[in-house]
Coordinates of N, CA and C in Angstrom, one line a residue:
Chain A
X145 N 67.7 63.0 228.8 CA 69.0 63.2 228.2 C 70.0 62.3 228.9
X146 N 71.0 61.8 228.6 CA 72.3 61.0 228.9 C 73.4 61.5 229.2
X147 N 73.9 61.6 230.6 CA 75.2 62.4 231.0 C 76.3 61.6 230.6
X148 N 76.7 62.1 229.9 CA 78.2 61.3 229.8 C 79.7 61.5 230.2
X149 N 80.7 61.2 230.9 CA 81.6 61.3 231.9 C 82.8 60.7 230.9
X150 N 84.3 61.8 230.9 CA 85.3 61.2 230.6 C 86.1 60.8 231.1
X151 N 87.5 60.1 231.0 CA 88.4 60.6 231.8 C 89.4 60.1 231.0
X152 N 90.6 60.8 231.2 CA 90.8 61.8 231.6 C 90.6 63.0 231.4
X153 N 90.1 64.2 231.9 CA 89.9 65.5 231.3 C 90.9 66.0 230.6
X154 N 92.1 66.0 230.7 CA 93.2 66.6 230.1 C 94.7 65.3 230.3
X155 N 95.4 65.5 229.3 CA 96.4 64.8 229.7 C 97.6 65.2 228.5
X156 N 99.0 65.5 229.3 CA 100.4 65.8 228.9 C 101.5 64.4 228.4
X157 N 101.1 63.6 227.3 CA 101.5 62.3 227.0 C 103.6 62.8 226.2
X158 N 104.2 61.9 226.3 CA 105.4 62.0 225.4 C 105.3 61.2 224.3
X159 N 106.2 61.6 223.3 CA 105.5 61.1 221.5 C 106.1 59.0 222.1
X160 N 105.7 58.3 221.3 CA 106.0 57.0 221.5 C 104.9 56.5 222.7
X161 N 104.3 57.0 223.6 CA 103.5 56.2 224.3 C 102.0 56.4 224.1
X162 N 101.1 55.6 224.7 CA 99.6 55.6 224.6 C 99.2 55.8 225.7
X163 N 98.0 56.1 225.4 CA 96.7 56.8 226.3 C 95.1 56.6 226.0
X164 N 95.1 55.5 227.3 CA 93.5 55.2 227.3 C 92.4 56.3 227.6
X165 N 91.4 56.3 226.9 CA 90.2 57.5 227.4 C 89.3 56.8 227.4
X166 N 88.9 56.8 228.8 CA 87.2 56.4 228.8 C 86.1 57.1 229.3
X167 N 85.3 56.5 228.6 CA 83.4 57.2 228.4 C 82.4 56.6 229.3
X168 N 81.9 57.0 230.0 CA 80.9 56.4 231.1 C 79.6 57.2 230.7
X169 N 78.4 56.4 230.2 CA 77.1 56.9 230.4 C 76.3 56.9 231.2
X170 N 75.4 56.8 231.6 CA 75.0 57.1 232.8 C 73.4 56.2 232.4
X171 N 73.4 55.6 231.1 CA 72.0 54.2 230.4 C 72.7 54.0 229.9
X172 N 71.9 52.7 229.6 CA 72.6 51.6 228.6 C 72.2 52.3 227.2
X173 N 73.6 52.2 226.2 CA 72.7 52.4 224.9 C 73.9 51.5 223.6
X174 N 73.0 51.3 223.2 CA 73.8 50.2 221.9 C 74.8 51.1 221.4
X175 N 74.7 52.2 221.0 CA 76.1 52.9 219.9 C 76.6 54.2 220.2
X176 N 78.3 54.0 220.4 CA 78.6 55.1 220.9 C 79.7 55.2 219.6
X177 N 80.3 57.2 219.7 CA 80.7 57.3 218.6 C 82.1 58.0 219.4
X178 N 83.2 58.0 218.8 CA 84.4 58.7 219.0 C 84.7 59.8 217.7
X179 N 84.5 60.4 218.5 CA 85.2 61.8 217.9 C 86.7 62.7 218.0
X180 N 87.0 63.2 217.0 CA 88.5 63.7 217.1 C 88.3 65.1 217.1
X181 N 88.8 66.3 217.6 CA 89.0 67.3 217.2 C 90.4 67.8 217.4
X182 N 90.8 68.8 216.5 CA 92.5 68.9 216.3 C 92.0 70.3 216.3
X183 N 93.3 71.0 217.1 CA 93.3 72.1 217.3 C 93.0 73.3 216.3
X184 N 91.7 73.9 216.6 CA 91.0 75.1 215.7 C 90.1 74.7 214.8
X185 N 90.7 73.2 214.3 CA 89.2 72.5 213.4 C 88.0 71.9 213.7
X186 N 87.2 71.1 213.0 CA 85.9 71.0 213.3 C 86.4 69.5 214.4
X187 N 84.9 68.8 214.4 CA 85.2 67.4 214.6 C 85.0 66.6 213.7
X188 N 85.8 65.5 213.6 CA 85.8 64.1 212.5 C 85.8 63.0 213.5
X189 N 84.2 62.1 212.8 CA 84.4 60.8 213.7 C 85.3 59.6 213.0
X190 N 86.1 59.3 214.3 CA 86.7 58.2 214.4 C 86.3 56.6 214.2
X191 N 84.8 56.2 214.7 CA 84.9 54.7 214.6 C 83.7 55.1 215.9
X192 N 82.5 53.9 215.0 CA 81.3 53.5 215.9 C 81.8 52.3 216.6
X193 N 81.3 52.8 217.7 CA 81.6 51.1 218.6 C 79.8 50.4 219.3
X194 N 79.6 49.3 218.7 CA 78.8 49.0 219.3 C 79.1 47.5 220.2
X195 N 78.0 47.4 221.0 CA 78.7 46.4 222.1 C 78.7 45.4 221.5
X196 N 79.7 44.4 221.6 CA 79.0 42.7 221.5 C 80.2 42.7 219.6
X197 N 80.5 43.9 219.3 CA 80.8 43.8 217.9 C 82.2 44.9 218.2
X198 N 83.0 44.1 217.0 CA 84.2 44.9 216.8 C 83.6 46.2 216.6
X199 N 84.6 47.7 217.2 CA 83.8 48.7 215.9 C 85.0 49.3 214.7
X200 N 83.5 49.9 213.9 CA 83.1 50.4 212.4 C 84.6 51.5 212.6
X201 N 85.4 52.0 211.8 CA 86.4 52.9 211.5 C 86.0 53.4 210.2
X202 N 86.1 54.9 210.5 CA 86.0 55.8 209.6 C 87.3 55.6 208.4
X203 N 87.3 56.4 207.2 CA 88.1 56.4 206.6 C 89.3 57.4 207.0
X204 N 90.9 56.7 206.9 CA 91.3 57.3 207.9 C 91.9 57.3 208.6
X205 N 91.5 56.2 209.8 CA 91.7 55.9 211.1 C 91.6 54.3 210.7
X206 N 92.1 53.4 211.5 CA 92.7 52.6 211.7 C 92.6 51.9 213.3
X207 N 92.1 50.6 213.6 CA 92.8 49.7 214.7 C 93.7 49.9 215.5
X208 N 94.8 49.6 214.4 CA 96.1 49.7 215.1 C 96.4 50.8 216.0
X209 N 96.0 52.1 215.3 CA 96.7 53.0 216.0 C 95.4 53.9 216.8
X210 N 94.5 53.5 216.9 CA 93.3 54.1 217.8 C 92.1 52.5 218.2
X211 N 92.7 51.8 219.0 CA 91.8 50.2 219.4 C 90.8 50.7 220.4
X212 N 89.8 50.4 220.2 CA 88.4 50.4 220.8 C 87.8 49.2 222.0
X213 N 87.8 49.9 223.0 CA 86.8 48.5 223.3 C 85.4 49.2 223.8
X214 N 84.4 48.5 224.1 CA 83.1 48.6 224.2 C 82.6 47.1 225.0
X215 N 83.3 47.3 226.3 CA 82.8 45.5 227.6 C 81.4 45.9 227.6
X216 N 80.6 46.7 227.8 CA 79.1 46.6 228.1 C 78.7 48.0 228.1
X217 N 76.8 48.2 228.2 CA 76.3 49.1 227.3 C 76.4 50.8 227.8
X218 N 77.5 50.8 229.0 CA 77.7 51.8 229.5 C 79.2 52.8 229.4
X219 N 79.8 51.9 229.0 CA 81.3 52.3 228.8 C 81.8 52.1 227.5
X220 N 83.2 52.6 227.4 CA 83.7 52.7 226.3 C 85.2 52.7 226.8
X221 N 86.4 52.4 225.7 CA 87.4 53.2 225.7 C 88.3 53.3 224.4
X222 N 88.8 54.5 223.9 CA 90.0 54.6 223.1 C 90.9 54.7 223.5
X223 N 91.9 54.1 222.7 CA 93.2 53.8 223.5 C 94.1 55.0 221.8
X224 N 94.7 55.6 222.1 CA 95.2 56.7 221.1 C 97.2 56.2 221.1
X225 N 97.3 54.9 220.6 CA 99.1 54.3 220.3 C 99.9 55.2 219.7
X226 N 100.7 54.9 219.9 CA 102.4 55.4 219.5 C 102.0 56.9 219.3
X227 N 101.8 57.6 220.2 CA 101.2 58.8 220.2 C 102.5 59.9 219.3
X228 N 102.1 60.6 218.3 CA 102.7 61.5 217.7 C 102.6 63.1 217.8
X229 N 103.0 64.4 217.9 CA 102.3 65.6 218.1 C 101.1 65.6 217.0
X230 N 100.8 65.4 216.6 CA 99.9 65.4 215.3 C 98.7 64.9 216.2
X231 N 98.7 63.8 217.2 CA 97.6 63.6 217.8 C 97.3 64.3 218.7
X232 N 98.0 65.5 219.4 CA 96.9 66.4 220.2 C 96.1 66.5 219.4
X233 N 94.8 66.5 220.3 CA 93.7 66.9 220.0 C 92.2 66.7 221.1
X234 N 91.4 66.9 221.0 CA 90.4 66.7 221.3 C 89.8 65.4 221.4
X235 N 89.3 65.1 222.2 CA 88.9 63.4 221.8 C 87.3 63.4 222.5
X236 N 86.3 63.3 222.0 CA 84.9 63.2 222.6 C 84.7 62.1 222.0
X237 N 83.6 61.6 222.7 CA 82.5 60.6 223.0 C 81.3 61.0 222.8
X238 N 79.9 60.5 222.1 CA 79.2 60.8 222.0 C 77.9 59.8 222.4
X239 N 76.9 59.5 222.2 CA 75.7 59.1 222.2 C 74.6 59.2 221.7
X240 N 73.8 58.4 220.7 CA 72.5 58.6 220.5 C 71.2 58.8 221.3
X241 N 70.6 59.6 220.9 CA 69.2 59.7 221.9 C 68.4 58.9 221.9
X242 N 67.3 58.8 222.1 CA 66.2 57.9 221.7 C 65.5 58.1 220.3
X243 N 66.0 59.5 220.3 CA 65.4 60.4 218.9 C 66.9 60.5 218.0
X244 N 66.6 59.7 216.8 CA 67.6 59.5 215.9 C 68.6 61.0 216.0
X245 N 67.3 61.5 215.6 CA 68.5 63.1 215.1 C 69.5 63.7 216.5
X246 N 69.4 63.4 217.5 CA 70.1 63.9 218.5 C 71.1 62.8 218.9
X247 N 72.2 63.5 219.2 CA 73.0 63.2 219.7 C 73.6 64.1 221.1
X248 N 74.2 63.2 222.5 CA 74.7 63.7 223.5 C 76.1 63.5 223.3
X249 N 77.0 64.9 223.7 CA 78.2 64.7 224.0 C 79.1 64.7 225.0
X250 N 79.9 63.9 224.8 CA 80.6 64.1 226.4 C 81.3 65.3 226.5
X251 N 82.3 66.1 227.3 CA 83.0 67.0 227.5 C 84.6 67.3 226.9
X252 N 84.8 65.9 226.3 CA 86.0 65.4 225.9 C 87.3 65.8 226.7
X253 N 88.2 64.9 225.8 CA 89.7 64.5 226.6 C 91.0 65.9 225.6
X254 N 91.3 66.6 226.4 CA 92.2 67.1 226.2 C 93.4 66.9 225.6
X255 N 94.3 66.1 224.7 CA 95.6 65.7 224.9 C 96.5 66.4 224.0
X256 N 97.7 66.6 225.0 CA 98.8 66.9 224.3 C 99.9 66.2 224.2
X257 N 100.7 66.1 223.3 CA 101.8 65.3 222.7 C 103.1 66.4 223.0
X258 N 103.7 65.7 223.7 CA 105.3 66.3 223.3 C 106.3 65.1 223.0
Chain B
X88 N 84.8 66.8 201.5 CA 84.0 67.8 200.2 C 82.5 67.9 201.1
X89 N 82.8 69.1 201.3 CA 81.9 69.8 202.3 C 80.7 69.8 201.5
X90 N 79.3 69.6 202.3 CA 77.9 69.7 202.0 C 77.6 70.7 202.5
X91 N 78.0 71.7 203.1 CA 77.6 72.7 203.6 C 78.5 74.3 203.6
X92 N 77.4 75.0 203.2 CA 78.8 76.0 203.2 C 77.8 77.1 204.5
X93 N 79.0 77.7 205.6 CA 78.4 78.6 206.3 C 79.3 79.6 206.2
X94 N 79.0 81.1 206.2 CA 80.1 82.1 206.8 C 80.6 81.8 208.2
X95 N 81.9 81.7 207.8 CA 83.1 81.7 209.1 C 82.4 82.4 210.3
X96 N 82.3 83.6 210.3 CA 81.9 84.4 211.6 C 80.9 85.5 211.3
X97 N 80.6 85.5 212.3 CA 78.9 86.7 212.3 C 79.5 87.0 213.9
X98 N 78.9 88.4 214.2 CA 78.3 89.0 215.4 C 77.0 89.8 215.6
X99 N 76.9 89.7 216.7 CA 74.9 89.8 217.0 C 75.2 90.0 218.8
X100 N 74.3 91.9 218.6 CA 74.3 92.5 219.3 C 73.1 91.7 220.5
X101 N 73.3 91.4 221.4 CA 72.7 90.8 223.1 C 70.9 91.4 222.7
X102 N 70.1 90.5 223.1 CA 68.9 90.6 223.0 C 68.1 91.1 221.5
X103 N 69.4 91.0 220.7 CA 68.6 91.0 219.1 C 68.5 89.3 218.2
X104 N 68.2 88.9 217.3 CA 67.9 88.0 216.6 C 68.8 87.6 216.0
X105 N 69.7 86.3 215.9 CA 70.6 85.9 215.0 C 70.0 85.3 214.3
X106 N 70.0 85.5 212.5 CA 70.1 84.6 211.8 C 71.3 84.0 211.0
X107 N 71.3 82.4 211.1 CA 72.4 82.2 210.9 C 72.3 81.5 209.8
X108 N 72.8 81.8 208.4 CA 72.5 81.3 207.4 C 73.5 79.6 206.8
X109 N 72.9 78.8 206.2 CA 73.5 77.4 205.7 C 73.3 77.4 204.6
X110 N 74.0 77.1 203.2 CA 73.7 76.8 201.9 C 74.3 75.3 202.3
X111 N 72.9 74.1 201.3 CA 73.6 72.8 201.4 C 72.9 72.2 199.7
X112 N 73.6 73.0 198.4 CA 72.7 72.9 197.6 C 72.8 71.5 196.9
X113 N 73.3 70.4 197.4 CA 73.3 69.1 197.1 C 72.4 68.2 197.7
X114 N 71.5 68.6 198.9 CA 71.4 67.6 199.8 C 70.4 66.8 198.9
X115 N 70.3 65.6 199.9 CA 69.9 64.7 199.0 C 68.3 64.6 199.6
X116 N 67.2 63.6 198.9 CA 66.0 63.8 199.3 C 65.5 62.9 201.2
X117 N 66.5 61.9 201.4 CA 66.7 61.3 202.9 C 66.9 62.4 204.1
X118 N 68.2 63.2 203.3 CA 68.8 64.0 204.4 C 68.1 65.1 205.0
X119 N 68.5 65.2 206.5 CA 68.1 65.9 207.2 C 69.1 67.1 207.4
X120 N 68.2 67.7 207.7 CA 69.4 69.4 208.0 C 69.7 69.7 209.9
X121 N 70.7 69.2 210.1 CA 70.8 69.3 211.5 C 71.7 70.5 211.9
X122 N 71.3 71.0 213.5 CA 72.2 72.4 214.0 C 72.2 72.2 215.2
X123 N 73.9 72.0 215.6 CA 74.2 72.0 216.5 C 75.2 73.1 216.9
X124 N 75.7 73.1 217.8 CA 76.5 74.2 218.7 C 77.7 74.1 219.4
X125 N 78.6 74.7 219.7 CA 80.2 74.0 220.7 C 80.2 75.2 221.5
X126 N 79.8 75.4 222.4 CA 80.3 76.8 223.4 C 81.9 75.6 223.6
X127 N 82.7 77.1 224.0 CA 84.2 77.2 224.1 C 84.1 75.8 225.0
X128 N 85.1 74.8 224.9 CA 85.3 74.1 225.7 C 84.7 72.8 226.6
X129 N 83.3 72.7 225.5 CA 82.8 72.4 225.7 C 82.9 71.0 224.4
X130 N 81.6 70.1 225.0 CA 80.9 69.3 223.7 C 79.8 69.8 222.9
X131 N 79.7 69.1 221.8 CA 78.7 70.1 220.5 C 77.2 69.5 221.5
X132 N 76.5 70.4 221.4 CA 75.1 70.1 221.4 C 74.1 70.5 220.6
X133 N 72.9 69.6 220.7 CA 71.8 69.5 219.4 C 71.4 71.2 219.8
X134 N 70.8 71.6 219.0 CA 69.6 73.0 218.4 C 68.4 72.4 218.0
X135 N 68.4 71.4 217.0 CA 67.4 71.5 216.1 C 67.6 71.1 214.6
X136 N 66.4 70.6 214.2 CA 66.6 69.5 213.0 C 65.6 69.4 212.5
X137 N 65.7 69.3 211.0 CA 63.9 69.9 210.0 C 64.5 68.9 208.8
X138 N 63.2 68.6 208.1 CA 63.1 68.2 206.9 C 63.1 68.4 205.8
X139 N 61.4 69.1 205.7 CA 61.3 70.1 204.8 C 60.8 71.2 205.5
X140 N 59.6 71.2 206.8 CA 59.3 72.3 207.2 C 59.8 72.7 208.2
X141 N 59.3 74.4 208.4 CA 60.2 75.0 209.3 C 59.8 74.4 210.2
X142 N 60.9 74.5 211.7 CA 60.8 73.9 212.6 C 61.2 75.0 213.9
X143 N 60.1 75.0 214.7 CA 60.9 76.0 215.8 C 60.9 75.0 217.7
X144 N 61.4 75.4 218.5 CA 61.3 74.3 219.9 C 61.9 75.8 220.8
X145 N 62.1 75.6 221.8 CA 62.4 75.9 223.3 C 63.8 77.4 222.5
X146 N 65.1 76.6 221.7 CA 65.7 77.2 221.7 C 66.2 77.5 220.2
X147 N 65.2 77.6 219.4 CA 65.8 78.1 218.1 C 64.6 77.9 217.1
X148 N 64.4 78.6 215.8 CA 63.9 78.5 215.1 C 64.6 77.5 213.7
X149 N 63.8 77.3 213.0 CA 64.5 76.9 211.5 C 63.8 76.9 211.0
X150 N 64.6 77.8 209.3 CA 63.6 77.6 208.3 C 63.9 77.6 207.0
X151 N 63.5 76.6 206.4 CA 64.5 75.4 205.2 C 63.5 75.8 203.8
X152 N 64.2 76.5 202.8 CA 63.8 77.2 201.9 C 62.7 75.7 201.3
X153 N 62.0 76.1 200.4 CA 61.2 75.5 199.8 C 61.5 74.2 198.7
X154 N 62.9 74.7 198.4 CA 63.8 73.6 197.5 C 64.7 73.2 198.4
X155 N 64.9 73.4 199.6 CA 65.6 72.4 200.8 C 67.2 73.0 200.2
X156 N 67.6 73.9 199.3 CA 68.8 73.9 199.4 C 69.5 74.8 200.0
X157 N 68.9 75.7 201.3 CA 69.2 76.2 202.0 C 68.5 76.3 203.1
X158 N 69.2 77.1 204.4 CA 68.5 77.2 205.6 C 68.9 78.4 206.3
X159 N 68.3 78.6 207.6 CA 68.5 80.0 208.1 C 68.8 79.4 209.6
X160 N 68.8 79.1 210.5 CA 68.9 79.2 212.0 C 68.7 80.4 212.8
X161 N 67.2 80.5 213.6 CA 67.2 81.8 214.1 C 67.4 81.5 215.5
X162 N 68.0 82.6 216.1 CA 68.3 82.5 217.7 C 67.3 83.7 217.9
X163 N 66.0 83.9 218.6 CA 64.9 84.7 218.5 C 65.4 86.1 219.6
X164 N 66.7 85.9 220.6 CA 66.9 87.1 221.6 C 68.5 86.6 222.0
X165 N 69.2 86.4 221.3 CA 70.6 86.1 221.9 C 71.0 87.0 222.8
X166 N 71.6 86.3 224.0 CA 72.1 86.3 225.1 C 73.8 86.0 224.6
X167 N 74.8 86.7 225.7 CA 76.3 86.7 225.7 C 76.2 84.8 225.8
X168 N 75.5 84.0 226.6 CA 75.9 82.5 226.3 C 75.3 81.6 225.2
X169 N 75.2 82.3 224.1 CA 74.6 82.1 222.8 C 75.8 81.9 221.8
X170 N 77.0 82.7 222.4 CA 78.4 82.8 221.6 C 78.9 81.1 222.1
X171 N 79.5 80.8 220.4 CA 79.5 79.6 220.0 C 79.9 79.2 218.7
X172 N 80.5 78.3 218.1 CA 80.6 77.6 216.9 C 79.1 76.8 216.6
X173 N 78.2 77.2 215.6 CA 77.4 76.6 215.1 C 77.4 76.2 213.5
X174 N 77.0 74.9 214.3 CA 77.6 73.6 213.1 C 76.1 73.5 212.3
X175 N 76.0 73.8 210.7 CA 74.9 73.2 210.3 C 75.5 71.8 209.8
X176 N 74.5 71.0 209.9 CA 74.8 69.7 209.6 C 73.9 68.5 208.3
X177 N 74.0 67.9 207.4 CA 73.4 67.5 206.2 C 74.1 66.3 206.6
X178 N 72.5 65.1 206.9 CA 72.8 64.0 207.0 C 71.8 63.1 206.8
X179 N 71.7 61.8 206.5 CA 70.7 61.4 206.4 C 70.2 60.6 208.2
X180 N 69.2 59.9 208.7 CA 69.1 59.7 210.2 C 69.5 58.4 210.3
X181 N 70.8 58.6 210.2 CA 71.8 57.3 210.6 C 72.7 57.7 211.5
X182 N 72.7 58.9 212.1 CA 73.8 58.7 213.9 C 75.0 59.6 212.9
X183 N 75.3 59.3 211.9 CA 76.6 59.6 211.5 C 76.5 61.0 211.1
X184 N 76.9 61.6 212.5 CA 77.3 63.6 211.6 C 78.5 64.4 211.0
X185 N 78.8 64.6 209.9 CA 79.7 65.2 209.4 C 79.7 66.6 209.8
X186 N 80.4 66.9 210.8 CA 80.8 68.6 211.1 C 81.3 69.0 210.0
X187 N 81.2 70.4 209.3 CA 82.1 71.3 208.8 C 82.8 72.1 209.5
X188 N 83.0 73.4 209.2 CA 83.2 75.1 210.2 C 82.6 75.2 210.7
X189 N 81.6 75.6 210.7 CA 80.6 75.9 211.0 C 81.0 77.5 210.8
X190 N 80.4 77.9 211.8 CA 79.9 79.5 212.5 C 80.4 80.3 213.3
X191 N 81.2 80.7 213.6 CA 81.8 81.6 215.0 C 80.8 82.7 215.3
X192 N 79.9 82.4 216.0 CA 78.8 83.6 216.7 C 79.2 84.1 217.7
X193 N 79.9 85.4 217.7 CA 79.8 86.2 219.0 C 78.9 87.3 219.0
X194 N 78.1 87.1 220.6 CA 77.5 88.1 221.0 C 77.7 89.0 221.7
X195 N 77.7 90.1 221.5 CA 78.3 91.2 222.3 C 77.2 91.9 222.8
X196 N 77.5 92.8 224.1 CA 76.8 93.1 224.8 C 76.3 94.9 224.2

């Protein structure tokens, strides 16, 4: 299995600024996924990032206002712009296994907007 | 437009059997029926994933009706750390999981 590491665990942003989150795996693996969760609802993915390649955005979501990078096959980061209350939420990272059907997730990022 | 319909919430008394039922009466013939989990505060984790036949492992049973348009998820002795959001999930094995509600399982003692 694949431990995955966030950071920040939690974070208190004001509306107008951004906030990087990054994902540390602990192997190398080609495709990592960002996930959203808003308070009390499910999760909705955000955007595949694989290395070496821009990433894939869900319908939805957008570049501009959630930019991805993915430097090499261990890391990740979302950067979450012009932060609004609407974007607290939950922010996980995930991973594929070796076995298609599984996925590992990280512990995700806390954030609140004032 | 949800592929899966689950009841919101169930409870299940500590050392008895949850089954946790999934209707997904569209799925298609590729897709897989996946079931994962969120204890509070946490990240979702896998359960378990079938095709057409039942499937049981370490920590769960499944068992996917004969026309695939439904499923059951059994937890065989739930334990108080069994309480959780369980997500069924209808996807084909491309990485990409569409969460619904899922399930609000609490177990009480």
């Amino acid at each position: 299995s694949a431990v995955i590491s966030q950071k920040p665990s939690r974070d208190i942003c004001q509306r107008g600024t951004s906030l990087t989150i990054q994902c540390q795996v602990d192997s190398q693996v080609t495709m990592m996924f960002w996930y959203r969760q808003q308070p009390g609802q499910s999760l909705t993915l955000i955007a595949t990032a694989n290395q070496g390649s821009e990433a894939t955005y869900e319908s939805g979501f957008v570049i501009d206002k959630f930019p991805i990078s993915r430097p090499n096959l261990t890391f990740s980061t979302l950067t979450v712009s012009n932060m609004s209350p609407e974007d607290s939420s939950i922010y996980l990272c995930s991973v594929p296994s070796d076995r298609v059907y599984e996925q590992y997730f990280g512990p995700g990022t806390r954030l609140t907007v004032t | 437009d949800a592929k899966t319909t689950q009841p919101p919430s169930m409870d299940c008394a500590e050392g008895r059997a949850a089954n946790l039922p999934c209707n997904h009466s569209t799925i298609s013939g590729n897709e897989y029926v996946y079931w994962y989990r969120q204890i509070h505060s946490q990240g979702p984790q896998y359960i378990i994933h079938g095709l057409k036949n039942n499937e049981t492992n370490e920590m769960a049973s499944l068992i996917i009706t004969e026309d695939r348009k439904s499923s059951t998820l059994i937890l065989p002795h739930a334990t108080l750390r069994d309480t959780a959001v369980y997500y069924c999930i209808v996807a084909p094995p491309d990485y990409k999981l569409s969460f619904g509600a899922g399930t609000t399982v609490t177990v009480r003692a």
